[in-house]
Amino acid sequence: MKIGITSQNFRTITGHAGKTRRFLIYEVTDANSVKEIDRLDLPKEMAMHSYRSAKPHPITAVDILITGGCGEGFLRRMGSMGVQVIATAEKDPLDAIQTLIAGEALPPPEPHDH
């Protein structure tokens, strides 16, 4: 399973998923095998808020996207592309992934003003 993380600084989970252009990508084969496999650093026009191409967006290659926050439109759009979005207040990417694969709920995100 591939898990993407919105991370503008490549260290922590950040919000505003529709405007994010930087993502950490992890491959998870089991609870003991979580490996960072890629970092996306996309140009401004590739942020989902602006992206309107018929070509698949690079982030649609993940199964799950963890973010610090997003709007309902982003949730619908990603869901239509087969990507489950999980918003959380957790800041550490590996802690979030470990919590998720342990079957536990991630802490809810801060309120999102859109």
XYZ file of C-alpha atoms in Angstrom:
114
model
C 0.000 0.000 0.000
C 1.225 3.510 -0.787
C 0.569 6.340 1.644
C 1.111 9.980 0.776
C 1.668 12.750 3.316
C 1.131 16.460 2.630
C 4.378 18.028 3.790
C 5.471 21.443 2.608
C 8.687 21.115 4.663
C 9.342 17.365 4.072
C 9.418 16.841 7.864
C 5.908 17.265 9.259
C 2.323 16.762 8.157
C 0.999 20.072 6.878
C -2.481 21.224 5.947
C -4.113 23.040 3.045
C -3.979 19.842 0.996
C -5.469 21.439 -2.112
C -2.611 23.929 -2.285
C 0.162 21.555 -1.217
C 2.850 20.818 -3.773
C 5.161 18.734 -1.627
C 4.394 15.202 -0.586
C 6.216 12.375 1.162
C 5.380 8.959 -0.311
C 5.707 5.781 1.758
C 5.407 2.121 0.837
C 3.842 -0.009 3.573
C 4.031 -3.776 3.224
C 3.273 -4.592 6.868
C 3.468 -2.993 10.315
C 7.230 -3.537 10.409
C 7.955 -2.302 6.902
C 7.315 1.387 6.343
C 9.729 2.925 3.867
C 9.870 6.391 2.345
C 10.098 5.797 -1.398
C 9.655 9.243 -2.925
C 9.294 12.977 -2.380
C 7.173 14.996 -4.753
C 8.088 18.653 -5.180
C 5.643 19.817 -7.812
C 5.385 23.162 -9.617
C 2.648 25.579 -8.533
C 0.315 24.590 -11.374
C 0.355 20.993 -10.099
C -1.315 21.845 -6.778
C -4.687 20.056 -6.777
C -6.476 23.390 -6.307
C -5.191 24.474 -9.738
C -4.770 21.146 -11.547
C -7.285 20.652 -14.357
C -5.486 18.296 -16.748
C -7.127 15.112 -18.013
C -3.847 13.312 -17.232
C -3.620 11.558 -13.854
C -2.074 13.667 -11.102
C 1.065 12.113 -9.533
C -0.568 11.963 -6.072
C -3.323 9.680 -7.378
C -0.755 6.855 -7.309
C -1.259 6.595 -3.520
C -3.982 4.609 -1.791
C -4.242 6.912 1.228
C -3.331 10.567 1.651
C -2.769 11.909 5.178
C -3.043 15.667 5.625
C -3.342 18.281 8.322
C -6.493 19.664 6.753
C -8.545 20.029 3.606
C -11.910 21.153 2.336
C -14.906 19.078 1.295
C -14.169 19.698 -2.388
C -10.706 18.184 -2.004
C -12.158 15.155 -0.218
C -14.694 14.582 -3.014
C -12.166 15.083 -5.779
C -9.597 12.714 -4.303
C -12.299 10.155 -3.505
C -13.414 10.211 -7.152
C -9.809 9.346 -8.067
C -9.714 6.400 -5.668
C -7.627 8.069 -2.963
C -8.803 7.917 0.657
C -7.994 11.158 2.488
C -7.446 11.244 6.240
C -7.132 14.611 7.949
C -5.382 14.714 11.308
C -3.779 16.945 13.927
C -0.834 14.501 14.122
C 2.343 16.190 12.893
C 4.783 13.270 12.661
C 4.420 11.292 9.400
C 5.743 7.995 10.749
C 3.637 8.199 13.914
C 0.564 8.825 11.758
C 1.303 5.847 9.524
C 2.012 3.528 12.473
C -1.246 4.600 14.142
C -3.154 4.022 10.908
C -1.743 0.564 10.218
C -2.350 -0.412 13.846
C -6.030 0.184 13.125
C -6.298 3.131 15.499
C -7.921 6.480 14.773
C -5.718 9.480 14.174
C -6.458 12.616 16.208
C -8.904 14.880 14.369
C -7.564 17.946 12.585
C -7.799 21.514 13.723
C -10.892 23.306 12.354
C -10.474 24.206 8.691
C -11.458 27.644 7.415
C -12.076 27.581 3.695
